[in-house]
Coordinates of N, CA and C in Angstrom, one line a residue:
X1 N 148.6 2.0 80.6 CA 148.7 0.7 81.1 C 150.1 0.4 81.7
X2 N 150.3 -0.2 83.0 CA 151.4 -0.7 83.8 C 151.1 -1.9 84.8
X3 N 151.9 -2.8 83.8 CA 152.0 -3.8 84.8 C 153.2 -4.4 85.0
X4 N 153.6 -5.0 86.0 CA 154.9 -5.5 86.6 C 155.1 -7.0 86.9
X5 N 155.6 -7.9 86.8 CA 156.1 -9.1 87.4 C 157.1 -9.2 87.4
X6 N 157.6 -9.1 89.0 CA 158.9 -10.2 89.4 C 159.4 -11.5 89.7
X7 N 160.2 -12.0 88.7 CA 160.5 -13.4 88.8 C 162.0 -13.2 89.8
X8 N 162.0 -14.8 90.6 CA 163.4 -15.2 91.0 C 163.4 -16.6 90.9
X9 N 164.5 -16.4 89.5 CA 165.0 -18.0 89.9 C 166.1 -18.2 89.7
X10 N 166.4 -19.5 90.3 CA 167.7 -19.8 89.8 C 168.3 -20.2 89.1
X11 N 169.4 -19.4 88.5 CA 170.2 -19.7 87.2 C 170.4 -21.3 87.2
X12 N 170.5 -22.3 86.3 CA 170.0 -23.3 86.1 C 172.0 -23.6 86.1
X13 N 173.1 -22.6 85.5 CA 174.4 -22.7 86.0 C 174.3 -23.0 87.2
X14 N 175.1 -23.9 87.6 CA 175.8 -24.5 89.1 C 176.5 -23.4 89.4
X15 N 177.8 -22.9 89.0 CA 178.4 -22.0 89.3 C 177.7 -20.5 90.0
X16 N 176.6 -19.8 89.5 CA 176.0 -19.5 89.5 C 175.2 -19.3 90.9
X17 N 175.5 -18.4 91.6 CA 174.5 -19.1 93.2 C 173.5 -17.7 93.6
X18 N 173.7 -17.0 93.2 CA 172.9 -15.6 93.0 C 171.4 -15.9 91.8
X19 N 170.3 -15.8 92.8 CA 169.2 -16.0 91.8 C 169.1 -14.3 90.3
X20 N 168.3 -15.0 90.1 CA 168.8 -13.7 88.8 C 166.9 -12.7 89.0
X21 N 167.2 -11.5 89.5 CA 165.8 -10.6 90.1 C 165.9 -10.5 88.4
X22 N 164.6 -10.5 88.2 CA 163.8 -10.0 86.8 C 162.4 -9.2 87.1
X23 N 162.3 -7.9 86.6 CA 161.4 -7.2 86.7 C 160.9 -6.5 85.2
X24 N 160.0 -6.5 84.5 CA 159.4 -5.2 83.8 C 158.2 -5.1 83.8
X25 N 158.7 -3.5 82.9 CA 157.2 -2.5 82.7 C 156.8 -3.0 81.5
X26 N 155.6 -2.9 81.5 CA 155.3 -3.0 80.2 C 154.1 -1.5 80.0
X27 N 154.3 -1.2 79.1 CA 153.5 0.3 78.5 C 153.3 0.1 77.4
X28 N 151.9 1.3 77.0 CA 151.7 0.7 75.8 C 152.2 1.7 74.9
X29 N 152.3 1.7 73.6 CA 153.0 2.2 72.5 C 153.0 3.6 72.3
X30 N 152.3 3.8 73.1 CA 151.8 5.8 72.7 C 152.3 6.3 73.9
X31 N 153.1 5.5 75.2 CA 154.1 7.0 76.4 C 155.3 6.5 75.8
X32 N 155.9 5.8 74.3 CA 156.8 6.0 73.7 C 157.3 6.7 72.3
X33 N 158.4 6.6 72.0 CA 158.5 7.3 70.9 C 158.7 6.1 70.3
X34 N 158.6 6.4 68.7 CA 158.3 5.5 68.1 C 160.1 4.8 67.9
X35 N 160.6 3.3 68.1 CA 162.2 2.8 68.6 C 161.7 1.4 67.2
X36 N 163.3 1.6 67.2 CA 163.4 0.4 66.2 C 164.1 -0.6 66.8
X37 N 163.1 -2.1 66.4 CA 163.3 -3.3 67.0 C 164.6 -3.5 66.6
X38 N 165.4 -3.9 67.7 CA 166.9 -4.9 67.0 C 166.7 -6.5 67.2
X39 N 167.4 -7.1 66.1 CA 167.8 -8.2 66.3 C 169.2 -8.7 66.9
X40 N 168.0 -9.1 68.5 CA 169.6 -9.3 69.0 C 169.6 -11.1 69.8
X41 N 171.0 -11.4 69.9 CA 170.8 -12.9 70.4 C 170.8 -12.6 72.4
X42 N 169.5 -13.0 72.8 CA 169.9 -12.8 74.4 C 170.6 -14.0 74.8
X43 N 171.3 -13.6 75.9 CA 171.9 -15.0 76.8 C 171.0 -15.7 77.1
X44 N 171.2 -17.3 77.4 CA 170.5 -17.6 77.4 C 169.7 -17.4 78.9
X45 N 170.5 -17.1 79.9 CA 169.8 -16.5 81.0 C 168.3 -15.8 81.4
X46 N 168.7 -14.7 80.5 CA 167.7 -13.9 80.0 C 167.0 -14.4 79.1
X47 N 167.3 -15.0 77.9 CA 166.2 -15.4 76.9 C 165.0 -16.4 77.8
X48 N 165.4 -16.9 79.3 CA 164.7 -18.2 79.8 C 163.9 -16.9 80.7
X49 N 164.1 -15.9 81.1 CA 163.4 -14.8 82.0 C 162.7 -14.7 80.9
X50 N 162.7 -14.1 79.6 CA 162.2 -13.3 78.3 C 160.6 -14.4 78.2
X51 N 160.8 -15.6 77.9 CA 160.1 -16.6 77.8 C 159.6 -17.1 78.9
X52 N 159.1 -16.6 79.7 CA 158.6 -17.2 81.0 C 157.9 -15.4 81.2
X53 N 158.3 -14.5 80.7 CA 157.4 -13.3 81.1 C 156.4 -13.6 79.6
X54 N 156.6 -13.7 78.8 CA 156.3 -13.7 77.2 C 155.1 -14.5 77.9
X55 N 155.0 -16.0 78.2 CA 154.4 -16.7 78.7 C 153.1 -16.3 79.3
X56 N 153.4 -15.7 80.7 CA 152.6 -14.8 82.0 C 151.5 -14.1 81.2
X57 N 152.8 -12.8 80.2 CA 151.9 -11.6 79.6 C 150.7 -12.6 79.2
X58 N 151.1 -13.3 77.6 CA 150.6 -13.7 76.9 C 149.0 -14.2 77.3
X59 N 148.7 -15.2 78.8 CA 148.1 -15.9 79.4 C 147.5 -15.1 80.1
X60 N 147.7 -13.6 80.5 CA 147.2 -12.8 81.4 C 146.4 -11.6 80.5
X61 N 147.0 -11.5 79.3 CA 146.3 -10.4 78.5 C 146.6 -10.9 76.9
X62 N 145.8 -11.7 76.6 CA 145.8 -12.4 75.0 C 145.5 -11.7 74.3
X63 N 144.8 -10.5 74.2 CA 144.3 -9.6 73.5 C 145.4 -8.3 73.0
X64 N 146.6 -8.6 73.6 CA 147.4 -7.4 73.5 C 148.7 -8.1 73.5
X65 N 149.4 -7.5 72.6 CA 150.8 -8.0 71.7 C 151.8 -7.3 72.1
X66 N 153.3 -8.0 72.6 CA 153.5 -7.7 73.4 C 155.5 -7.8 72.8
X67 N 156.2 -7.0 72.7 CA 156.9 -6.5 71.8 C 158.1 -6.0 72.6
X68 N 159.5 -6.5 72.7 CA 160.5 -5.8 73.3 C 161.4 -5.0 72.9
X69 N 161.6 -4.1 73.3 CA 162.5 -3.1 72.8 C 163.8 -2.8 73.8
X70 N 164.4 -3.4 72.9 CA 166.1 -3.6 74.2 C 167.1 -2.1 73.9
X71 N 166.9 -1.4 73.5 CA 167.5 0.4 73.5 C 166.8 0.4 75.0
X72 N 165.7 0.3 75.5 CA 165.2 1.3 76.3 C 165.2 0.2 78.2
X73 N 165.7 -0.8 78.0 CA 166.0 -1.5 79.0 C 167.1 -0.9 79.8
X74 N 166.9 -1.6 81.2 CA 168.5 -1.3 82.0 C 168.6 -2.9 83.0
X75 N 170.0 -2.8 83.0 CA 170.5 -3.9 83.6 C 171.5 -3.7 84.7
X76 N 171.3 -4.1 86.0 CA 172.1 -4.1 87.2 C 172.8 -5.4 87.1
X77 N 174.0 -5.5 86.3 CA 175.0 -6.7 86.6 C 176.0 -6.2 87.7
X78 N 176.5 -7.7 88.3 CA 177.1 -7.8 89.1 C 178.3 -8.9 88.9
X79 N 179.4 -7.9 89.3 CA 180.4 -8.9 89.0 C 181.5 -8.5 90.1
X80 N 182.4 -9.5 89.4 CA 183.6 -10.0 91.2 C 185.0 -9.6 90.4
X81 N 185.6 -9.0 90.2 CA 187.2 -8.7 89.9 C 188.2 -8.6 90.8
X82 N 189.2 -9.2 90.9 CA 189.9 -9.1 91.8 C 189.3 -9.4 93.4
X83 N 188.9 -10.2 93.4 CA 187.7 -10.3 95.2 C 186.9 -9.0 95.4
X84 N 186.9 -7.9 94.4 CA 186.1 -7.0 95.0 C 184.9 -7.2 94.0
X85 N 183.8 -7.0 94.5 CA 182.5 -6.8 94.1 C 182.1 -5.2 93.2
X86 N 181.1 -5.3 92.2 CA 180.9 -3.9 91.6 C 179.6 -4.4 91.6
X87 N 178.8 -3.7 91.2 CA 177.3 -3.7 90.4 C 177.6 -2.3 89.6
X88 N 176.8 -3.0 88.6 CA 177.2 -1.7 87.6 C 175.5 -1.9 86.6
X89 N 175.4 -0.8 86.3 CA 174.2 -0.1 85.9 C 174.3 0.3 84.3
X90 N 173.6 -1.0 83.4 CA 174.2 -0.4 82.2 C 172.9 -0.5 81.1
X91 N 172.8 -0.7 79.9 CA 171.5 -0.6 79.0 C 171.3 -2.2 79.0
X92 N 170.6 -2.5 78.5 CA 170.4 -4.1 77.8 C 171.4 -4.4 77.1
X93 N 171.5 -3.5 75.9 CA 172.6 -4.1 74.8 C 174.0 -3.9 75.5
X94 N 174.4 -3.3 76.9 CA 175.4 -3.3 77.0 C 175.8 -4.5 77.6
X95 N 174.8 -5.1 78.8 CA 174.6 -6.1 79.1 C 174.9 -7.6 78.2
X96 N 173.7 -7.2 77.4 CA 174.5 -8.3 76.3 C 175.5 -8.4 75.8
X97 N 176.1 -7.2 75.2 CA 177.8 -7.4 75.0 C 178.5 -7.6 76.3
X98 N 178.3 -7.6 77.1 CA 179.3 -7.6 78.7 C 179.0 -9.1 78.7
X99 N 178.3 -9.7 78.6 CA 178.1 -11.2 78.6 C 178.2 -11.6 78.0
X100 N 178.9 -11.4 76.3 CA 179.7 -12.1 75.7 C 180.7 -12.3 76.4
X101 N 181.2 -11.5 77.2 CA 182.9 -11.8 77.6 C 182.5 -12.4 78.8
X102 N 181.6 -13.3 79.4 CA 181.2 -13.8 80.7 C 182.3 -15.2 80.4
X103 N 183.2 -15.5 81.5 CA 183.9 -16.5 81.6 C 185.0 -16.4 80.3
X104 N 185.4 -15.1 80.0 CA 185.7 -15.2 78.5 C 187.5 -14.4 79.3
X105 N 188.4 -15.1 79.2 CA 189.9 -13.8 79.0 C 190.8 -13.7 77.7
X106 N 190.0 -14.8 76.9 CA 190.2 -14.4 75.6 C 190.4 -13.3 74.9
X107 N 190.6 -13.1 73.7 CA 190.6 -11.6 73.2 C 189.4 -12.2 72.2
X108 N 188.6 -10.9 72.0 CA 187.2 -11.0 70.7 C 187.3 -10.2 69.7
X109 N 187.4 -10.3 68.6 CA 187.2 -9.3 67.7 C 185.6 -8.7 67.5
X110 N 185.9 -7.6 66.6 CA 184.4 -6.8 66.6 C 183.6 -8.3 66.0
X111 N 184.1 -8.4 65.0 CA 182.8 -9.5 64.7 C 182.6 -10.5 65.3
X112 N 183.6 -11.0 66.3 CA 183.1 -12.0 67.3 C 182.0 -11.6 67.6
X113 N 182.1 -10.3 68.5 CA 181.4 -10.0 69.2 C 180.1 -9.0 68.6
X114 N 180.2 -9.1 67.6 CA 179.2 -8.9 66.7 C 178.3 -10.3 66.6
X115 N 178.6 -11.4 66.1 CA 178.4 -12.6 66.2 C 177.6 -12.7 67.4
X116 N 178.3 -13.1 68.5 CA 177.8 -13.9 69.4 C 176.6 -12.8 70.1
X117 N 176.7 -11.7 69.6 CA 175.7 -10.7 70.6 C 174.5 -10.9 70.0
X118 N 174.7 -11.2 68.5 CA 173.5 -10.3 67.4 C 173.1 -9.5 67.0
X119 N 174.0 -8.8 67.3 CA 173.7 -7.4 67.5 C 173.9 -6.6 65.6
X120 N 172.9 -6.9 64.7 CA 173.7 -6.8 63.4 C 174.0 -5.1 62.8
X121 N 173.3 -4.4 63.6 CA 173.4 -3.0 63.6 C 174.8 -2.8 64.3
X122 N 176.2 -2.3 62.9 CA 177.3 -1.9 63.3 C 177.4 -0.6 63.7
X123 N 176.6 0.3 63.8 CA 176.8 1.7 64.3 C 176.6 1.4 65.9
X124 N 175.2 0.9 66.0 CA 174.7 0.9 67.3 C 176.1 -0.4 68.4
X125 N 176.4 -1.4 67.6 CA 177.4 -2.0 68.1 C 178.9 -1.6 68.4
X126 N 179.3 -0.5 67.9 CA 180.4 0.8 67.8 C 180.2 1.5 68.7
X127 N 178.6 1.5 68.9 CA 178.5 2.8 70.2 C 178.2 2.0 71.8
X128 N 178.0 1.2 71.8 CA 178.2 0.3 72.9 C 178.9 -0.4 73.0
X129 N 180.4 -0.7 72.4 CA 181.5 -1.2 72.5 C 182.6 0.0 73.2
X130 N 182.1 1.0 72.3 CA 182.8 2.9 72.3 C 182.9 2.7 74.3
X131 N 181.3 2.6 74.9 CA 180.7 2.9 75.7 C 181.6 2.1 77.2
X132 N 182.1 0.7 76.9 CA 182.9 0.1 77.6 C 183.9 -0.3 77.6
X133 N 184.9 0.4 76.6 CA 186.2 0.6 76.1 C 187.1 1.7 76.1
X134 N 186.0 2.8 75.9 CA 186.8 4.1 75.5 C 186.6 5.4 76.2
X135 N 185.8 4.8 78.2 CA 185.1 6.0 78.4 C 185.9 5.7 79.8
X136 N 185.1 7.0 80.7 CA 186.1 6.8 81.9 C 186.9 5.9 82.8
X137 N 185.1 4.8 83.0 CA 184.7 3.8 83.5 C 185.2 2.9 82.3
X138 N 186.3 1.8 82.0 CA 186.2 1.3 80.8 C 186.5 -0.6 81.6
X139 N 185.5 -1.3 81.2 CA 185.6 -2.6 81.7 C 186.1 -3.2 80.6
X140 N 186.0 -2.8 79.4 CA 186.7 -3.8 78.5 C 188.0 -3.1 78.0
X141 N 188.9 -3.6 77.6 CA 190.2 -3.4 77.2 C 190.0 -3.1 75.6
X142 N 190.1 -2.1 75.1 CA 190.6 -1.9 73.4 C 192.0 -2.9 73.1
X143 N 192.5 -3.4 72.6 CA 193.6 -4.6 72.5 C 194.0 -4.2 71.1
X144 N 193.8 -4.2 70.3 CA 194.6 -3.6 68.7 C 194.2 -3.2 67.8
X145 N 194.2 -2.6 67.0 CA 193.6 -2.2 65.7 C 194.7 -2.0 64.9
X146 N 194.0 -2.2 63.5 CA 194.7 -2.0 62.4 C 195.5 -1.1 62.1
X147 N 194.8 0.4 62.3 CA 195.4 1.5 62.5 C 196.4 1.5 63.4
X148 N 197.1 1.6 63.6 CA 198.1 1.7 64.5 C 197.6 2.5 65.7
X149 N 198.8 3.6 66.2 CA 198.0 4.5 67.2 C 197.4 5.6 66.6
X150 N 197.1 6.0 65.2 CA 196.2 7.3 65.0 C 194.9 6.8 65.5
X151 N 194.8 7.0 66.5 CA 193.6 6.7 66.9 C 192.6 8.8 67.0
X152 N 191.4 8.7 66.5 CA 190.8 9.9 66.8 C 189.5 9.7 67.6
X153 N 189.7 10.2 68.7 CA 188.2 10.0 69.6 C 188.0 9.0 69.8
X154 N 189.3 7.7 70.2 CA 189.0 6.7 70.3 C 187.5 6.1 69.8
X155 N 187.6 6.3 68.7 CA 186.7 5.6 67.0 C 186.6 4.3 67.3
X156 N 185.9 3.7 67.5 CA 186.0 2.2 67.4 C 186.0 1.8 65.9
X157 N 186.5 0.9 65.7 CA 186.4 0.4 63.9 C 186.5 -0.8 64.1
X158 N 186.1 -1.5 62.9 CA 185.5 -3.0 63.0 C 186.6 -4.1 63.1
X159 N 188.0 -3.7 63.0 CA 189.2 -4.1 62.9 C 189.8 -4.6 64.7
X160 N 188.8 -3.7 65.3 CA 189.0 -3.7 66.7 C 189.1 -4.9 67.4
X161 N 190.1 -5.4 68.5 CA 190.1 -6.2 68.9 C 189.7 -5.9 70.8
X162 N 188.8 -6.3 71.4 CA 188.3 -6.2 72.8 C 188.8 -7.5 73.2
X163 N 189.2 -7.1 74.9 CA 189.3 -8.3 76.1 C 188.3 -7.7 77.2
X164 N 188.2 -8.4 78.2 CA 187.7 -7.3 79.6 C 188.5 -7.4 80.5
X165 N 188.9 -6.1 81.0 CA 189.9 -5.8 82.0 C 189.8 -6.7 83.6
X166 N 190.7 -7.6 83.0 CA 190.4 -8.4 84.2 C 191.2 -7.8 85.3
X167 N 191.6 -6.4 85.6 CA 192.7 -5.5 86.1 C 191.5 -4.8 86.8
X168 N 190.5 -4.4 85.9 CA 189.6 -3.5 86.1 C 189.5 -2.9 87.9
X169 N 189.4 -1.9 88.3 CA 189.2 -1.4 89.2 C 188.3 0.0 89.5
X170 N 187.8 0.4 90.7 CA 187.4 1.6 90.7 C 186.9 1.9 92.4
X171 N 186.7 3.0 92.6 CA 186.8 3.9 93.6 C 185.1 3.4 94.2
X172 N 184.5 2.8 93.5 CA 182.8 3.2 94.0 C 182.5 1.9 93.7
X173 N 181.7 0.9 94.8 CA 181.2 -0.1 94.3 C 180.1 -0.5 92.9
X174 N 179.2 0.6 93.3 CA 178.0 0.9 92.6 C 178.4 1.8 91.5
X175 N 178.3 1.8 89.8 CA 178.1 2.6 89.2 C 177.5 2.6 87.8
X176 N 176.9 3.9 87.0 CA 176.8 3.2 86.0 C 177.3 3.5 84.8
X177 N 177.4 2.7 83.7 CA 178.5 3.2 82.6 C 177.2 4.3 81.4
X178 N 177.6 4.8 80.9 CA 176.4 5.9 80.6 C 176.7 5.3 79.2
X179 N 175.7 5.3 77.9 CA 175.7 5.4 76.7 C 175.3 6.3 75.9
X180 N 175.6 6.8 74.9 CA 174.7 7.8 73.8 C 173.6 7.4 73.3
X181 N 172.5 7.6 73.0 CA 171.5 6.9 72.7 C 171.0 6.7 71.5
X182 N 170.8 5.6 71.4 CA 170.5 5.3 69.8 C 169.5 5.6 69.2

């Protein structure tokens, strides 16, 4: 089973002038492997796409239950640094953490950003923080830790303090940040 609907609307932010493309697949349980649900907080951007497909499915096929699994998502954000434009190509959960720091030059701690994501699984939140802090491509800034500089394999630990590189730069408009998989 595959079915698709694309929504466009517009972000209900003023600032905001880019409609937001929403697409998924939906398949049924057996061309996956068996994935464990997280509990996570969506923006509310997405929670208003999430609920308006929930809606569709729901009204279009009542007889079948219909279940998200945010490990196996991908997300084309788009953002502006310095007047130059990127789109970048990342998982769901990275997305959601990248949109904690939306409008943010604050600095967040892990449990901020623990907090506001939802994300209550601290390994899997380690490895997607790891993922945009500590890798080629790094949009978020590592900012301090407890540990001083013994840092090993740039380890994320929960002491960690994240900003996003509002410096940030790169060679390629288009790219995407890779994760290890949970």
């Amino acid at each position: 089973l595959k079915e698709q609907l694309s929504i466009n609307e517009q972000s209900s932010d003023t600032h905001n002038v880019n409609p937001i493309e929403f697409s998924a697949l939906v398949l049924t349980t057996g061309f996956w492997p068996k994935q464990r649900n997280r509990n996570i907080i969506y923006p509310l951007a997405l929670q208003t796409l999430k609920v308006k497909f929930d809606e569709w499915y729901r009204s279009s096929n009542n007889l079948r239950r219909l279940q998200w699994i945010s490990s196996l998502g991908e997300v084309v954000l788009k953002m502006k640094v310095q007047k130059r434009d990127f789109e970048i190509t990342v998982t769901t959960l990275q997305a959601i953490v990248l949109m904690v720091f939306d409008n943010e030059s604050e600095e967040l701690s892990f449990e901020c950003v623990r907090n506001r994501s939802g994300l209550d699984d601290v390994e899997a939140l380690k490895r997607v923080l790891h993922s945009l802090a500590c890798q080629k491509i790094s949009v978020l800034k590592l900012i301090k830790t407890d540990s001083n500089s013994s840092r090993v394999n740039n380890k994320i630990e929960e002491s960690d303090v994240f900003q996003f590189d509002m410096f940030f730069s790169h060679k390629v408009r288009k790219f995407r940040i890779a994760m290890a998989s949970l």
